[in-house]
Amino acid sequence: MSRTRKIAQGEKVVVVEATQRNSALTRARILTAAEAEFADHGFDGATVRQIALRAEVPVALVNYHFGSKEGLYRAIFEMRAPMIVDQRIAGLRLAEMEPDAERKVEMIVKAVLVPNLHMRSTEKNSSYARILAREVSDPKSHNRKVIAEFFDPIAYKVMEALQAALPDRSVEEINWGYQAMLGMMVYTMADTGRISRLSGGRCDPEDEMATATHLVALMKAALLYGRVPATPKQD
């Protein structure tokens, strides 16, 4: 009896582990399908039914794992954002210890740009970048509060670091500088071949090192030397 009970308990553990593993695989497959659909059609254009078809699972499983379309959408950011944010925080900490102002600015720029460029290069997939580009330009995005929740806290840290590195710059210059960095990063991540076509193949976002080298150099120069002319005083 004792041996039979132990075998039965062992079989139960195996079944539970297999079920959990299958559940995790199903969830991952749904997230992959959802990224592609949201990237192609935006939040409003994508449907749970189409995501389920793409993931080859019943619609009920999408709702079971994520509750709703918005729950699934947010899950993509929950999966992606922490890795990017953690790398940015690590980069900002290194920059904080750098005594040279120009080098400090360069390290801050790298902290913002490199994690996202690395993600694109590693996965050979621009879906998340296209979702991000859509989200930041969607008038309805403020209702979802995805950007505010996942990225505003680190945005404030980056701007504080820039202000510390460039104390003679106005708040407006720092904010617009950060905005320019984000635009450069998102557009490059979402690029589907235009820069390669325009450059005759000389510029390739798939080449992570070359892309990062050029973008960091351009953004560093803009922040260090791109000054806003003073507005003439009216008599």
mmCIF file of C-alpha atoms in Angstrom:
data_model
loop_
_atom_site.group_PDB
_atom_site.id
_atom_site.type_symbol
_atom_site.label_atom_id
_atom_site.label_comp_id
_atom_site.label_asym_id
_atom_site.label_seq_id
_atom_site.Cartn_x
_atom_site.Cartn_y
_atom_site.Cartn_z
ATOM 1 C CA MET A 1 0.000 0.000 0.000
ATOM 2 C CA SER A 2 2.751 2.380 0.937
ATOM 3 C CA ARG A 3 4.560 1.794 -2.360
ATOM 4 C CA THR A 4 1.334 2.238 -4.344
ATOM 5 C CA ARG A 5 0.639 5.534 -2.580
ATOM 6 C CA LYS A 6 4.145 6.805 -3.290
ATOM 7 C CA ILE A 7 3.833 5.932 -6.966
ATOM 8 C CA ALA A 8 0.476 7.635 -7.170
ATOM 9 C CA GLN A 9 1.845 10.745 -5.489
ATOM 10 C CA GLY A 10 4.807 10.724 -7.843
ATOM 11 C CA GLU A 11 2.519 10.474 -10.872
ATOM 12 C CA LYS A 12 0.447 13.362 -9.527
ATOM 13 C CA VAL A 13 3.562 15.552 -9.260
ATOM 14 C CA VAL A 14 4.507 14.720 -12.855
ATOM 15 C CA VAL A 15 1.014 15.587 -14.094
ATOM 16 C CA VAL A 16 0.999 18.893 -12.212
ATOM 17 C CA GLU A 17 4.435 19.833 -13.537
ATOM 18 C CA ALA A 18 3.441 18.925 -17.090
ATOM 19 C CA THR A 19 0.256 20.964 -16.781
ATOM 20 C CA GLN A 20 2.156 23.989 -15.481
ATOM 21 C CA ARG A 21 4.713 23.657 -18.258
ATOM 22 C CA ASN A 22 2.015 23.431 -20.924
ATOM 23 C CA SER A 23 0.241 26.426 -19.416
ATOM 24 C CA ALA A 24 3.447 28.491 -19.542
ATOM 25 C CA LEU A 25 4.062 27.487 -23.158
ATOM 26 C CA THR A 26 0.507 28.394 -24.111
ATOM 27 C CA ARG A 27 0.823 31.770 -22.406
ATOM 28 C CA ALA A 28 4.104 32.456 -24.208
ATOM 29 C CA ARG A 29 2.589 31.472 -27.560
ATOM 30 C CA ILE A 30 -0.348 33.829 -27.004
ATOM 31 C CA LEU A 31 2.003 36.699 -26.093
ATOM 32 C CA THR A 32 4.073 36.129 -29.238
ATOM 33 C CA ALA A 33 0.952 36.150 -31.406
ATOM 34 C CA ALA A 34 -0.396 39.209 -29.611
ATOM 35 C CA GLU A 35 2.819 41.165 -30.187
ATOM 36 C CA ALA A 36 2.580 40.564 -33.920
ATOM 37 C CA GLU A 37 -1.120 41.463 -34.080
ATOM 38 C CA PHE A 38 -0.832 44.616 -31.977
ATOM 39 C CA ALA A 39 2.224 45.688 -33.973
ATOM 40 C CA ASP A 40 0.399 45.221 -37.273
ATOM 41 C CA HIS A 41 -3.019 46.580 -36.336
ATOM 42 C CA GLY A 42 -2.672 48.662 -33.167
ATOM 43 C CA PHE A 43 -4.650 48.176 -29.976
ATOM 44 C CA ASP A 44 -8.028 49.014 -31.522
ATOM 45 C CA GLY A 45 -7.463 47.085 -34.738
ATOM 46 C CA ALA A 46 -6.263 43.838 -33.171
ATOM 47 C CA THR A 47 -8.895 41.341 -32.004
ATOM 48 C CA VAL A 48 -8.736 38.583 -29.436
ATOM 49 C CA ARG A 49 -10.148 36.177 -32.018
ATOM 50 C CA GLN A 50 -7.372 36.916 -34.501
ATOM 51 C CA ILE A 51 -4.740 36.633 -31.786
ATOM 52 C CA ALA A 52 -6.167 33.256 -30.786
ATOM 53 C CA LEU A 53 -6.114 32.079 -34.416
ATOM 54 C CA ARG A 54 -2.512 33.192 -34.781
ATOM 55 C CA ALA A 55 -1.528 31.442 -31.542
ATOM 56 C CA GLU A 56 -3.584 28.367 -32.539
ATOM 57 C CA VAL A 57 -5.491 28.310 -29.255
ATOM 58 C CA PRO A 58 -9.181 28.712 -28.360
ATOM 59 C CA VAL A 59 -10.341 32.262 -27.616
ATOM 60 C CA ALA A 60 -11.329 31.083 -24.141
ATOM 61 C CA LEU A 61 -7.669 30.380 -23.334
ATOM 62 C CA VAL A 62 -6.689 33.969 -24.155
ATOM 63 C CA ASN A 63 -9.327 35.246 -21.747
ATOM 64 C CA TYR A 64 -8.352 32.625 -19.168
ATOM 65 C CA HIS A 65 -4.708 33.688 -19.110
ATOM 66 C CA PHE A 66 -5.098 37.444 -19.532
ATOM 67 C CA GLY A 67 -8.696 38.345 -18.705
ATOM 68 C CA SER A 68 -9.242 40.759 -21.595
ATOM 69 C CA LYS A 69 -7.606 42.324 -24.635
ATOM 70 C CA GLU A 70 -6.270 45.167 -22.500
ATOM 71 C CA GLY A 71 -4.959 42.645 -19.961
ATOM 72 C CA LEU A 72 -3.105 40.886 -22.769
ATOM 73 C CA TYR A 73 -1.780 44.194 -24.100
ATOM 74 C CA ARG A 74 -0.479 45.204 -20.689
ATOM 75 C CA ALA A 75 1.107 41.770 -20.256
ATOM 76 C CA ILE A 76 3.355 42.523 -23.240
ATOM 77 C CA PHE A 77 4.702 45.605 -21.464
ATOM 78 C CA GLU A 78 4.961 43.698 -18.180
ATOM 79 C CA MET A 79 7.152 41.201 -20.017
ATOM 80 C CA ARG A 80 9.272 43.724 -21.922
ATOM 81 C CA ALA A 81 9.572 46.837 -19.769
ATOM 82 C CA PRO A 82 11.372 45.507 -16.648
ATOM 83 C CA MET A 83 14.378 44.277 -18.608
ATOM 84 C CA ILE A 84 14.742 47.626 -20.395
ATOM 85 C CA VAL A 85 14.190 49.647 -17.214
ATOM 86 C CA ASP A 86 16.671 47.589 -15.179
ATOM 87 C CA GLN A 87 19.367 48.043 -17.827
ATOM 88 C CA ARG A 88 18.726 51.784 -17.962
ATOM 89 C CA ILE A 89 18.984 52.084 -14.198
ATOM 90 C CA ALA A 90 22.279 50.165 -14.261
ATOM 91 C CA GLY A 91 23.571 52.470 -17.009
ATOM 92 C CA LEU A 92 22.559 55.602 -15.108
ATOM 93 C CA ARG A 93 24.340 54.369 -11.985
ATOM 94 C CA LEU A 94 27.535 53.937 -13.964
ATOM 95 C CA ALA A 95 27.108 57.384 -15.507
ATOM 96 C CA GLU A 96 26.651 58.924 -12.069
ATOM 97 C CA MET A 97 30.135 57.783 -11.083
ATOM 98 C CA GLU A 98 31.769 59.294 -14.185
ATOM 99 C CA PRO A 99 33.554 62.597 -13.369
ATOM 100 C CA ASP A 100 33.992 63.802 -16.952
ATOM 101 C CA ALA A 101 30.886 65.715 -18.150
ATOM 102 C CA GLU A 102 31.113 64.722 -21.826
ATOM 103 C CA ARG A 103 31.696 61.095 -20.994
ATOM 104 C CA LYS A 104 28.807 61.243 -18.498
ATOM 105 C CA VAL A 105 26.423 62.500 -21.194
ATOM 106 C CA GLU A 106 27.559 59.739 -23.545
ATOM 107 C CA MET A 107 26.901 57.102 -20.874
ATOM 108 C CA ILE A 108 23.420 58.499 -20.202
ATOM 109 C CA VAL A 109 22.624 58.339 -23.929
ATOM 110 C CA LYS A 110 23.850 54.750 -24.046
ATOM 111 C CA ALA A 111 21.712 53.881 -21.025
ATOM 112 C CA VAL A 112 18.639 55.028 -22.950
ATOM 113 C CA LEU A 113 19.388 53.734 -26.449
ATOM 114 C CA VAL A 114 21.438 50.563 -26.139
ATOM 115 C CA PRO A 115 19.023 48.285 -24.193
ATOM 116 C CA ASN A 116 16.263 48.739 -26.787
ATOM 117 C CA LEU A 117 18.618 48.387 -29.749
ATOM 118 C CA HIS A 118 20.022 45.215 -28.199
ATOM 119 C CA MET A 119 16.534 43.772 -27.777
ATOM 120 C CA ARG A 120 15.744 44.428 -31.437
ATOM 121 C CA SER A 121 19.016 42.951 -32.633
ATOM 122 C CA THR A 122 18.814 39.883 -30.389
ATOM 123 C CA GLU A 123 15.254 38.959 -31.310
ATOM 124 C CA LYS A 124 15.391 40.012 -34.970
ATOM 125 C CA ASN A 125 11.862 41.284 -34.463
ATOM 126 C CA SER A 126 10.529 44.845 -34.493
ATOM 127 C CA SER A 127 7.034 44.006 -33.215
ATOM 128 C CA TYR A 128 7.503 45.420 -29.725
ATOM 129 C CA ALA A 129 9.123 48.565 -31.107
ATOM 130 C CA ARG A 130 6.181 49.092 -33.467
ATOM 131 C CA ILE A 131 3.769 48.586 -30.563
ATOM 132 C CA LEU A 132 5.730 51.164 -28.567
ATOM 133 C CA ALA A 133 5.710 53.587 -31.495
ATOM 134 C CA ARG A 134 1.950 53.165 -31.884
ATOM 135 C CA GLU A 135 1.313 53.558 -28.169
ATOM 136 C CA VAL A 136 3.235 56.804 -27.761
ATOM 137 C CA SER A 137 1.420 58.318 -30.766
ATOM 138 C CA ASP A 138 -2.092 57.009 -30.025
ATOM 139 C CA PRO A 139 -4.403 59.755 -28.655
ATOM 140 C CA LYS A 140 -6.175 57.078 -26.606
ATOM 141 C CA SER A 141 -2.990 55.873 -24.902
ATOM 142 C CA HIS A 142 -3.549 58.112 -21.881
ATOM 143 C CA ASN A 143 -6.601 56.001 -21.031
ATOM 144 C CA ARG A 144 -4.511 52.834 -20.841
ATOM 145 C CA LYS A 145 -1.727 54.587 -18.865
ATOM 146 C CA VAL A 146 0.810 52.019 -20.039
ATOM 147 C CA ILE A 147 3.577 54.506 -20.844
ATOM 148 C CA ALA A 148 2.962 56.473 -17.643
ATOM 149 C CA GLU A 149 3.091 53.352 -15.479
ATOM 150 C CA PHE A 150 6.003 51.501 -17.028
ATOM 151 C CA PHE A 151 8.250 54.240 -18.406
ATOM 152 C CA ASP A 152 7.595 57.620 -16.773
ATOM 153 C CA PRO A 153 9.524 56.774 -13.564
ATOM 154 C CA ILE A 154 12.710 55.930 -15.480
ATOM 155 C CA ALA A 155 12.153 58.932 -17.778
ATOM 156 C CA TYR A 156 12.326 61.258 -14.776
ATOM 157 C CA LYS A 157 15.561 59.570 -13.663
ATOM 158 C CA VAL A 158 17.128 60.049 -17.093
ATOM 159 C CA MET A 159 16.172 63.724 -17.203
ATOM 160 C CA GLU A 160 17.522 64.246 -13.675
ATOM 161 C CA ALA A 161 20.800 62.663 -14.773
ATOM 162 C CA LEU A 162 20.962 64.911 -17.851
ATOM 163 C CA GLN A 163 20.264 67.995 -15.756
ATOM 164 C CA ALA A 164 23.061 67.029 -13.358
ATOM 165 C CA ALA A 165 25.466 66.489 -16.273
ATOM 166 C CA LEU A 166 24.386 69.700 -18.034
ATOM 167 C CA PRO A 167 23.579 72.130 -15.215
ATOM 168 C CA ASP A 168 23.611 75.162 -17.523
ATOM 169 C CA ARG A 169 20.707 73.819 -19.608
ATOM 170 C CA SER A 170 17.107 74.831 -19.092
ATOM 171 C CA VAL A 171 14.394 72.385 -18.117
ATOM 172 C CA GLU A 172 12.951 72.796 -21.599
ATOM 173 C CA GLU A 173 16.247 71.852 -23.262
ATOM 174 C CA ILE A 174 16.579 68.757 -21.086
ATOM 175 C CA ASN A 175 13.009 67.627 -21.751
ATOM 176 C CA TRP A 176 13.258 68.167 -25.505
ATOM 177 C CA GLY A 177 16.618 66.427 -25.525
ATOM 178 C CA TYR A 178 15.084 63.386 -23.890
ATOM 179 C CA GLN A 179 12.162 63.513 -26.333
ATOM 180 C CA ALA A 180 14.607 63.550 -29.251
ATOM 181 C CA MET A 181 16.403 60.507 -27.846
ATOM 182 C CA LEU A 182 13.158 58.573 -27.565
ATOM 183 C CA GLY A 183 12.124 59.503 -31.097
ATOM 184 C CA MET A 184 15.473 58.387 -32.475
ATOM 185 C CA MET A 185 15.313 55.129 -30.554
ATOM 186 C CA VAL A 186 11.707 54.182 -31.353
ATOM 187 C CA TYR A 187 11.948 55.043 -35.049
ATOM 188 C CA THR A 188 15.158 53.061 -35.429
ATOM 189 C CA MET A 189 13.774 50.073 -33.561
ATOM 190 C CA ALA A 190 10.607 50.066 -35.655
ATOM 191 C CA ASP A 191 12.450 50.486 -38.970
ATOM 192 C CA THR A 192 11.491 47.763 -41.426
ATOM 193 C CA GLY A 193 14.140 48.454 -44.051
ATOM 194 C CA ARG A 194 13.821 52.098 -45.105
ATOM 195 C CA ILE A 195 17.208 53.286 -43.816
ATOM 196 C CA SER A 196 18.881 50.348 -45.506
ATOM 197 C CA ARG A 197 17.140 51.198 -48.771
ATOM 198 C CA LEU A 198 17.933 54.912 -48.587
ATOM 199 C CA SER A 199 21.589 54.261 -47.749
ATOM 200 C CA GLY A 200 22.084 51.595 -50.384
ATOM 201 C CA GLY A 201 22.629 49.012 -47.660
ATOM 202 C CA ARG A 202 25.290 50.982 -45.789
ATOM 203 C CA CYS A 203 23.058 51.558 -42.746
ATOM 204 C CA ASP A 204 21.488 48.458 -41.255
ATOM 205 C CA PRO A 205 19.583 48.485 -37.928
ATOM 206 C CA GLU A 206 20.342 44.771 -37.662
ATOM 207 C CA ASP A 207 23.986 45.734 -37.110
ATOM 208 C CA GLU A 208 23.605 46.580 -33.436
ATOM 209 C CA MET A 209 27.137 47.843 -32.867
ATOM 210 C CA ALA A 210 27.243 50.177 -35.881
ATOM 211 C CA THR A 211 23.724 51.454 -35.202
ATOM 212 C CA ALA A 212 24.471 52.192 -31.550
ATOM 213 C CA THR A 213 27.795 53.856 -32.402
ATOM 214 C CA HIS A 214 26.199 56.287 -34.868
ATOM 215 C CA LEU A 215 23.099 57.090 -32.827
ATOM 216 C CA VAL A 216 24.982 57.598 -29.555
ATOM 217 C CA ALA A 217 27.498 59.910 -31.274
ATOM 218 C CA LEU A 218 24.743 61.976 -32.901
ATOM 219 C CA MET A 219 22.660 62.281 -29.734
ATOM 220 C CA LYS A 220 25.690 63.055 -27.568
ATOM 221 C CA ALA A 221 26.678 65.894 -29.910
ATOM 222 C CA ALA A 222 23.122 67.233 -29.975
ATOM 223 C CA LEU A 223 22.916 67.333 -26.193
ATOM 224 C CA LEU A 224 26.362 68.833 -25.695
ATOM 225 C CA TYR A 225 26.411 71.392 -28.478
ATOM 226 C CA GLY A 226 22.847 71.911 -29.653
ATOM 227 C CA ARG A 227 21.867 75.103 -27.878
ATOM 228 C CA VAL A 228 18.549 76.878 -28.237
ATOM 229 C CA PRO A 229 19.116 80.533 -29.294
ATOM 230 C CA ALA A 230 18.067 83.057 -26.703
ATOM 231 C CA THR A 231 14.840 84.838 -27.501
ATOM 232 C CA PRO A 232 15.508 88.524 -28.213
ATOM 233 C CA LYS A 233 13.986 90.809 -25.644
ATOM 234 C CA GLN A 234 11.176 93.025 -26.874
ATOM 235 C CA ASP A 235 11.574 96.759 -26.273
#
